[in-house]
mmCIF file of C-alpha atoms in Angstrom:
data_model
loop_
_atom_site.group_PDB
_atom_site.id
_atom_site.type_symbol
_atom_site.label_atom_id
_atom_site.label_comp_id
_atom_site.label_asym_id
_atom_site.label_seq_id
_atom_site.Cartn_x
_atom_site.Cartn_y
_atom_site.Cartn_z
ATOM 1 C CA MET A 54 173.279 -116.204 -1.651
ATOM 2 C CA VAL A 55 174.274 -112.395 -2.365
ATOM 3 C CA GLU A 56 172.061 -110.807 -4.953
ATOM 4 C CA ARG A 57 173.627 -109.623 -8.163
ATOM 5 C CA CYS A 58 173.061 -106.668 -10.354
ATOM 6 C CA ASN A 59 173.781 -106.149 -14.017
ATOM 7 C CA ILE A 60 175.870 -103.034 -14.633
ATOM 8 C CA LEU A 61 176.986 -102.788 -17.922
ATOM 9 C CA GLY A 62 177.544 -106.470 -18.189
ATOM 10 C CA VAL A 63 179.409 -106.775 -14.941
ATOM 11 C CA ARG A 64 177.399 -108.895 -12.264
ATOM 12 C CA GLN A 65 177.824 -106.535 -9.440
ATOM 13 C CA SER A 66 177.030 -107.823 -5.964
ATOM 14 C CA ALA A 67 174.229 -105.991 -4.221
ATOM 15 C CA THR A 68 175.686 -106.081 -1.124
ATOM 16 C CA ASN A 69 176.738 -104.098 1.737
ATOM 17 C CA MET A 70 179.492 -104.212 4.460
ATOM 18 C CA PRO A 71 177.848 -106.499 7.145
ATOM 19 C CA GLU A 72 176.877 -108.858 4.383
ATOM 20 C CA ALA A 73 180.112 -108.743 2.639
ATOM 21 C CA VAL A 74 182.117 -109.472 5.886
ATOM 22 C CA GLY A 75 179.836 -112.118 6.816
ATOM 23 C CA THR A 76 180.177 -113.759 3.601
ATOM 24 C CA ILE A 77 184.060 -113.607 3.948
ATOM 25 C CA HIS A 78 183.880 -115.124 7.192
ATOM 26 C CA SER A 79 181.863 -117.944 5.965
ATOM 27 C CA TRP A 80 184.077 -118.662 3.232
ATOM 28 C CA ILE A 81 187.170 -118.983 5.498
ATOM 29 C CA GLY A 82 185.148 -121.301 7.967
ATOM 30 C CA LYS A 83 184.060 -123.563 5.235
ATOM 31 C CA ARG A 84 187.519 -123.278 3.428
ATOM 32 C CA VAL A 85 185.805 -122.331 0.190
ATOM 33 C CA ALA A 86 188.345 -120.860 -2.486
ATOM 34 C CA ARG A 87 187.064 -117.557 -3.818
ATOM 35 C CA TYR A 88 188.544 -113.941 -4.800
ATOM 36 C CA VAL A 89 186.736 -110.605 -4.178
ATOM 37 C CA CYS A 90 186.824 -107.813 -6.659
ATOM 38 C CA VAL A 91 186.699 -104.600 -4.857
ATOM 39 C CA THR A 92 185.239 -102.471 -8.109
ATOM 40 C CA SER A 93 184.493 -98.895 -8.630
ATOM 41 C CA VAL A 94 183.339 -97.327 -11.935
ATOM 42 C CA HIS A 95 186.870 -97.372 -13.104
ATOM 43 C CA GLY A 96 186.927 -101.224 -12.958
ATOM 44 C CA ILE A 97 183.232 -101.341 -14.823
ATOM 45 C CA ILE A 98 184.219 -99.289 -17.601
ATOM 46 C CA GLU A 99 187.561 -101.169 -18.126
ATOM 47 C CA SER A 100 185.557 -104.081 -18.543
ATOM 48 C CA GLN A 101 183.944 -102.551 -21.376
ATOM 49 C CA PHE A 102 186.862 -102.718 -23.472
ATOM 50 C CA ASP A 103 188.378 -105.932 -22.067
ATOM 51 C CA ASP A 104 186.233 -109.083 -22.276
ATOM 52 C CA ALA A 105 188.912 -111.216 -20.059
ATOM 53 C CA LEU A 106 188.597 -108.570 -17.577
ATOM 54 C CA LYS A 107 184.771 -108.532 -17.526
ATOM 55 C CA GLN A 108 184.896 -112.194 -17.177
ATOM 56 C CA ILE A 109 187.241 -111.931 -14.189
ATOM 57 C CA HIS A 110 184.548 -109.958 -12.465
ATOM 58 C CA ASN A 111 181.673 -112.190 -13.545
ATOM 59 C CA HIS A 112 183.776 -115.264 -11.940
ATOM 60 C CA ALA A 113 184.411 -113.718 -8.331
ATOM 61 C CA GLY A 114 183.042 -114.703 -5.523
ATOM 62 C CA LEU A 115 181.859 -111.183 -4.661
ATOM 63 C CA VAL A 116 182.060 -107.875 -6.601
ATOM 64 C CA THR A 117 181.434 -105.152 -4.149
ATOM 65 C CA PRO A 118 180.346 -101.586 -5.000
ATOM 66 C CA ASP A 119 183.397 -99.581 -4.171
ATOM 67 C CA GLY A 120 181.607 -96.256 -5.474
ATOM 68 C CA MET A 121 178.344 -94.570 -4.654
ATOM 69 C CA PRO A 122 177.324 -94.299 -8.562
ATOM 70 C CA LEU A 123 177.285 -98.050 -8.377
ATOM 71 C CA VAL A 124 175.236 -98.131 -5.061
ATOM 72 C CA TRP A 125 172.789 -95.642 -6.666
ATOM 73 C CA PHE A 126 172.294 -97.674 -9.886
ATOM 74 C CA MET A 127 171.800 -100.917 -7.914
ATOM 75 C CA ARG A 128 169.303 -99.116 -5.578
ATOM 76 C CA SER A 129 167.500 -97.733 -8.688
ATOM 77 C CA GLU A 130 167.117 -101.395 -9.668
ATOM 78 C CA GLY A 131 165.207 -102.282 -6.560
ATOM 79 C CA HIS A 132 168.481 -103.603 -4.851
ATOM 80 C CA LYS A 133 167.652 -101.184 -1.793
ATOM 81 C CA GLN A 134 170.143 -103.326 0.736
ATOM 82 C CA ALA A 135 173.009 -102.143 -1.458
ATOM 83 C CA ASP A 136 175.238 -99.933 0.091
ATOM 84 C CA ARG A 137 179.013 -98.766 -0.609
ATOM 85 C CA VAL A 138 181.738 -101.330 0.500
ATOM 86 C CA TYR A 139 184.988 -99.226 0.591
ATOM 87 C CA GLY A 140 187.993 -101.463 0.114
ATOM 88 C CA PRO A 141 190.001 -100.055 2.830
ATOM 89 C CA ASP A 142 187.107 -100.105 5.183
ATOM 90 C CA LEU A 143 186.228 -103.449 4.052
ATOM 91 C CA MET A 144 189.882 -104.618 5.019
ATOM 92 C CA LEU A 145 189.617 -103.110 8.485
ATOM 93 C CA GLU A 146 186.386 -104.738 9.072
ATOM 94 C CA VAL A 147 187.406 -108.210 7.934
ATOM 95 C CA ILE A 148 190.539 -108.080 10.103
ATOM 96 C CA ASN A 149 188.613 -106.697 13.210
ATOM 97 C CA HIS A 150 185.946 -109.103 12.657
ATOM 98 C CA GLY A 151 188.536 -112.011 12.618
ATOM 99 C CA HIS A 152 190.675 -110.972 15.594
ATOM 100 C CA ASP A 153 189.355 -113.240 17.835
ATOM 101 C CA HIS A 154 189.159 -116.014 15.235
ATOM 102 C CA GLY A 155 192.993 -116.088 14.617
ATOM 103 C CA TYR A 156 192.527 -115.145 10.925
ATOM 104 C CA ARG A 157 195.960 -115.506 9.453
ATOM 105 C CA HIS A 158 196.456 -112.578 6.928
ATOM 106 C CA PHE A 159 199.103 -112.184 4.086
ATOM 107 C CA LEU A 160 199.829 -108.883 2.168
ATOM 108 C CA TYR A 161 200.635 -108.849 -1.318
ATOM 109 C CA GLY A 162 201.697 -105.259 -3.307
ATOM 110 C CA ALA A 163 202.738 -101.837 -2.595
ATOM 111 C CA SER A 164 206.269 -100.996 -1.881
ATOM 112 C CA GLU A 165 208.538 -102.166 0.997
ATOM 113 C CA GLU A 166 208.189 -98.981 2.662
ATOM 114 C CA SER A 167 204.699 -99.011 2.410
ATOM 115 C CA LEU A 168 204.385 -102.658 3.792
ATOM 116 C CA ALA A 169 206.352 -101.992 6.716
ATOM 117 C CA ALA A 170 204.407 -98.977 7.869
ATOM 118 C CA LEU A 171 201.243 -101.021 7.005
ATOM 119 C CA GLN A 172 202.183 -103.583 9.081
ATOM 120 C CA ALA A 173 203.362 -101.543 12.103
ATOM 121 C CA ASN A 174 199.644 -99.468 11.772
ATOM 122 C CA LEU A 175 197.796 -102.680 11.771
ATOM 123 C CA LYS A 176 199.661 -104.466 14.694
ATOM 124 C CA ARG A 177 199.358 -101.149 16.514
ATOM 125 C CA ARG A 178 195.288 -101.099 15.725
ATOM 126 C CA PHE A 179 194.695 -104.806 16.077
ATOM 127 C CA PRO A 180 197.491 -106.105 18.542
ATOM 128 C CA LYS A 181 196.457 -109.658 18.177
ATOM 129 C CA ILE A 182 196.626 -109.618 14.504
ATOM 130 C CA GLN A 183 198.270 -112.694 12.789
ATOM 131 C CA ILE A 184 200.070 -111.062 9.531
ATOM 132 C CA VAL A 185 202.135 -114.175 8.522
ATOM 133 C CA GLY A 186 203.684 -112.655 5.387
ATOM 134 C CA ALA A 187 204.226 -109.712 3.066
ATOM 135 C CA ILE A 188 205.719 -109.376 -0.349
ATOM 136 C CA SER A 189 206.446 -106.452 -2.547
ATOM 137 C CA PRO A 190 206.204 -107.516 -5.989
ATOM 138 C CA PRO A 191 208.461 -106.072 -8.850
ATOM 139 C CA PHE A 192 206.395 -103.461 -11.015
ATOM 140 C CA ARG A 193 207.250 -105.562 -14.239
ATOM 141 C CA ALA A 194 205.613 -108.637 -15.028
ATOM 142 C CA LEU A 195 206.582 -111.939 -13.100
ATOM 143 C CA THR A 196 208.501 -114.868 -14.546
ATOM 144 C CA ASP A 197 207.128 -118.134 -14.213
ATOM 145 C CA GLN A 198 209.807 -118.669 -11.578
ATOM 146 C CA GLU A 199 208.823 -115.656 -9.607
ATOM 147 C CA SER A 200 205.040 -116.629 -9.850
ATOM 148 C CA GLU A 201 205.619 -119.865 -8.492
ATOM 149 C CA GLU A 202 207.911 -118.939 -5.750
ATOM 150 C CA ILE A 203 205.361 -116.399 -4.557
ATOM 151 C CA ALA A 204 202.724 -119.096 -4.561
ATOM 152 C CA ASN A 205 204.604 -121.534 -2.372
ATOM 153 C CA GLN A 206 205.547 -118.540 0.010
ATOM 154 C CA ILE A 207 202.152 -117.753 0.479
ATOM 155 C CA ASN A 208 200.981 -121.374 0.714
ATOM 156 C CA ALA A 209 203.586 -121.955 3.206
ATOM 157 C CA SER A 210 202.255 -119.439 5.376
ATOM 158 C CA GLU A 211 199.005 -120.934 5.670
ATOM 159 C CA ALA A 212 197.285 -117.655 5.337
ATOM 160 C CA ASP A 213 193.475 -117.582 5.516
ATOM 161 C CA ILE A 214 193.242 -114.326 3.646
ATOM 162 C CA VAL A 215 195.457 -112.838 0.887
ATOM 163 C CA TRP A 216 195.014 -108.925 0.674
ATOM 164 C CA VAL A 217 196.254 -107.929 -2.747
ATOM 165 C CA GLY A 218 197.166 -104.227 -2.957
ATOM 166 C CA LEU A 219 197.680 -103.715 -6.430
ATOM 167 C CA SER A 220 195.971 -101.114 -9.013
ATOM 168 C CA THR A 221 193.081 -102.070 -11.102
ATOM 169 C CA PRO A 222 192.820 -104.170 -13.488
ATOM 170 C CA LYS A 223 196.482 -105.608 -12.320
ATOM 171 C CA GLN A 224 195.100 -106.937 -8.971
ATOM 172 C CA GLU A 225 192.094 -108.615 -10.464
ATOM 173 C CA ARG A 226 194.169 -110.379 -12.967
ATOM 174 C CA TRP A 227 196.628 -111.611 -10.456
ATOM 175 C CA MET A 228 194.055 -112.868 -8.267
ATOM 176 C CA ALA A 229 192.218 -114.910 -11.222
ATOM 177 C CA GLU A 230 195.658 -116.436 -12.131
ATOM 178 C CA HIS A 231 196.635 -117.452 -8.710
ATOM 179 C CA ARG A 232 193.106 -118.509 -7.551
ATOM 180 C CA ALA A 233 193.975 -122.211 -8.198
ATOM 181 C CA LYS A 234 197.521 -122.031 -7.012
ATOM 182 C CA LEU A 235 196.902 -120.707 -3.585
ATOM 183 C CA HIS A 236 195.349 -122.632 -0.384
ATOM 184 C CA ALA A 237 194.348 -119.455 1.174
ATOM 185 C CA PRO A 238 190.514 -119.496 1.033
ATOM 186 C CA VAL A 239 189.924 -115.549 0.128
ATOM 187 C CA LEU A 240 191.915 -113.405 -1.849
ATOM 188 C CA VAL A 241 190.876 -109.726 -1.833
ATOM 189 C CA GLY A 242 191.820 -106.995 -4.123
ATOM 190 C CA VAL A 243 191.891 -103.709 -2.046
ATOM 191 C CA GLY A 244 193.921 -101.414 -4.422
ATOM 192 C CA ALA A 245 195.018 -98.249 -2.632
ATOM 193 C CA ALA A 246 194.164 -99.284 0.843
ATOM 194 C CA PHE A 247 197.898 -100.224 1.678
ATOM 195 C CA ASP A 248 198.997 -96.943 1.250
ATOM 196 C CA PHE A 249 196.003 -95.251 2.918
ATOM 197 C CA HIS A 250 196.476 -97.404 5.975
ATOM 198 C CA ALA A 251 200.352 -97.237 5.746
ATOM 199 C CA GLY A 252 199.861 -93.230 6.172
ATOM 200 C CA ARG A 253 201.456 -92.475 2.996
ATOM 201 C CA THR A 254 198.279 -91.475 0.856
ATOM 202 C CA ARG A 255 195.611 -89.184 2.225
ATOM 203 C CA GLN A 256 191.926 -90.525 2.059
ATOM 204 C CA ALA A 257 188.982 -88.291 1.246
ATOM 205 C CA PRO A 258 186.984 -87.137 4.040
ATOM 206 C CA LYS A 259 184.039 -89.557 4.862
ATOM 207 C CA PHE A 260 181.355 -86.717 3.655
ATOM 208 C CA LEU A 261 183.235 -86.814 0.004
ATOM 209 C CA ARG A 262 183.404 -90.614 0.088
ATOM 210 C CA ARG A 263 179.297 -90.797 0.886
ATOM 211 C CA SER A 264 178.360 -88.050 -1.507
ATOM 212 C CA GLY A 265 180.355 -89.668 -4.455
ATOM 213 C CA LEU A 266 182.653 -87.000 -5.044
ATOM 214 C CA GLU A 267 185.780 -88.818 -3.683
ATOM 215 C CA TRP A 268 187.139 -89.000 -7.177
ATOM 216 C CA LEU A 269 187.306 -84.810 -7.161
ATOM 217 C CA PHE A 270 189.545 -85.201 -3.879
ATOM 218 C CA ARG A 271 191.670 -87.875 -5.687
ATOM 219 C CA LEU A 272 191.956 -85.877 -8.599
ATOM 220 C CA ILE A 273 192.920 -82.623 -6.829
ATOM 221 C CA THR A 274 195.357 -84.288 -4.725
ATOM 222 C CA GLU A 275 196.783 -86.285 -7.654
ATOM 223 C CA PRO A 276 196.140 -84.500 -10.864
ATOM 224 C CA ARG A 277 198.887 -85.627 -13.063
ATOM 225 C CA ARG A 278 198.113 -89.219 -12.390
ATOM 226 C CA LEU A 279 194.226 -89.178 -12.496
ATOM 227 C CA TRP A 280 193.287 -86.492 -14.740
ATOM 228 C CA LYS A 281 192.881 -88.314 -17.813
ATOM 229 C CA ARG A 282 191.092 -91.218 -15.908
ATOM 230 C CA TYR A 283 188.364 -89.240 -14.343
ATOM 231 C CA PHE A 284 187.765 -86.847 -17.526
ATOM 232 C CA THR A 285 187.051 -90.049 -19.544
ATOM 233 C CA ILE A 286 185.734 -92.490 -16.962
ATOM 234 C CA VAL A 287 182.923 -90.564 -15.469
ATOM 235 C CA PRO A 288 181.343 -89.074 -18.706
ATOM 236 C CA MET A 289 181.535 -92.855 -20.153
ATOM 237 C CA PHE A 290 180.015 -94.375 -17.085
ATOM 238 C CA ILE A 291 176.865 -91.762 -17.178
ATOM 239 C CA CYS A 292 176.233 -92.429 -20.996
ATOM 240 C CA PHE A 293 176.670 -96.135 -20.898
ATOM 241 C CA ALA A 294 174.692 -96.693 -17.637
ATOM 242 C CA THR A 295 171.982 -93.854 -19.018
ATOM 243 C CA MET A 296 171.524 -95.924 -22.269
ATOM 244 C CA GLN A 297 171.354 -99.215 -20.303
ATOM 245 C CA LYS A 298 168.541 -97.741 -17.951
ATOM 246 C CA LEU A 299 166.853 -96.390 -21.075
ATOM 247 C CA GLY A 300 167.029 -99.880 -22.971
ATOM 248 C CA ILE A 301 168.836 -98.206 -25.887
ATOM 249 C CA ARG A 302 171.673 -100.787 -25.421
ATOM 250 C CA LYS A 303 171.680 -104.093 -23.653
ATOM 251 C CA TYR A 304 174.691 -105.279 -21.599
ATOM 252 C CA GLU A 305 175.097 -109.309 -21.471
ATOM 253 C CA ALA A 306 176.497 -110.176 -18.330
#
């Protein structure tokens, strides 16, 4: 059982990459239906103003820490084993781990161009990978008929893992809504991992990712899209987390 840590009312998994990969592997072997939220400070703060999103996180099989501030918080609470489980890295680690187990992968999200590049790059890196389907959904809300058709297509593929490459909180809502409709044991929301591995978006250097400064790199590379998010979310998290640590405010999980 993976330990959990209450961070602003979200039951964050105090896990690390080997444990997360092992947990996903066990679910596939036992055909246990779960979804994984790869969650950063952004997802934690969004959950403060959206109780439904908080509940989606708190019902997930894993809520992995996709950001060093979350890791530092959990370690300060005594979870010394906690480490960053970065979405793009988790995707590669699970694919590599399942290479010899014949995992069947389905890709859901991103543009048609990104999906094509992603599949080509994954097949080049993992020659035995089984990608059994890929869907680039429309950017609008799905109709009930479209949602049913997508679920049927994924089920017909007999996928073991559905990788969901949408933005937060869209991917979390999609996984929670579709979990009961899909036969695949595991759904994993990995955000921008599709575009990173497709080579369409630059990743921050590893030393920035480990130092907690990835947000600054992304802000510099995509200022118009991200400035408002980071100039509100980062200070808000620091304020709320400090209140929780000092006991000024309690956050029920």
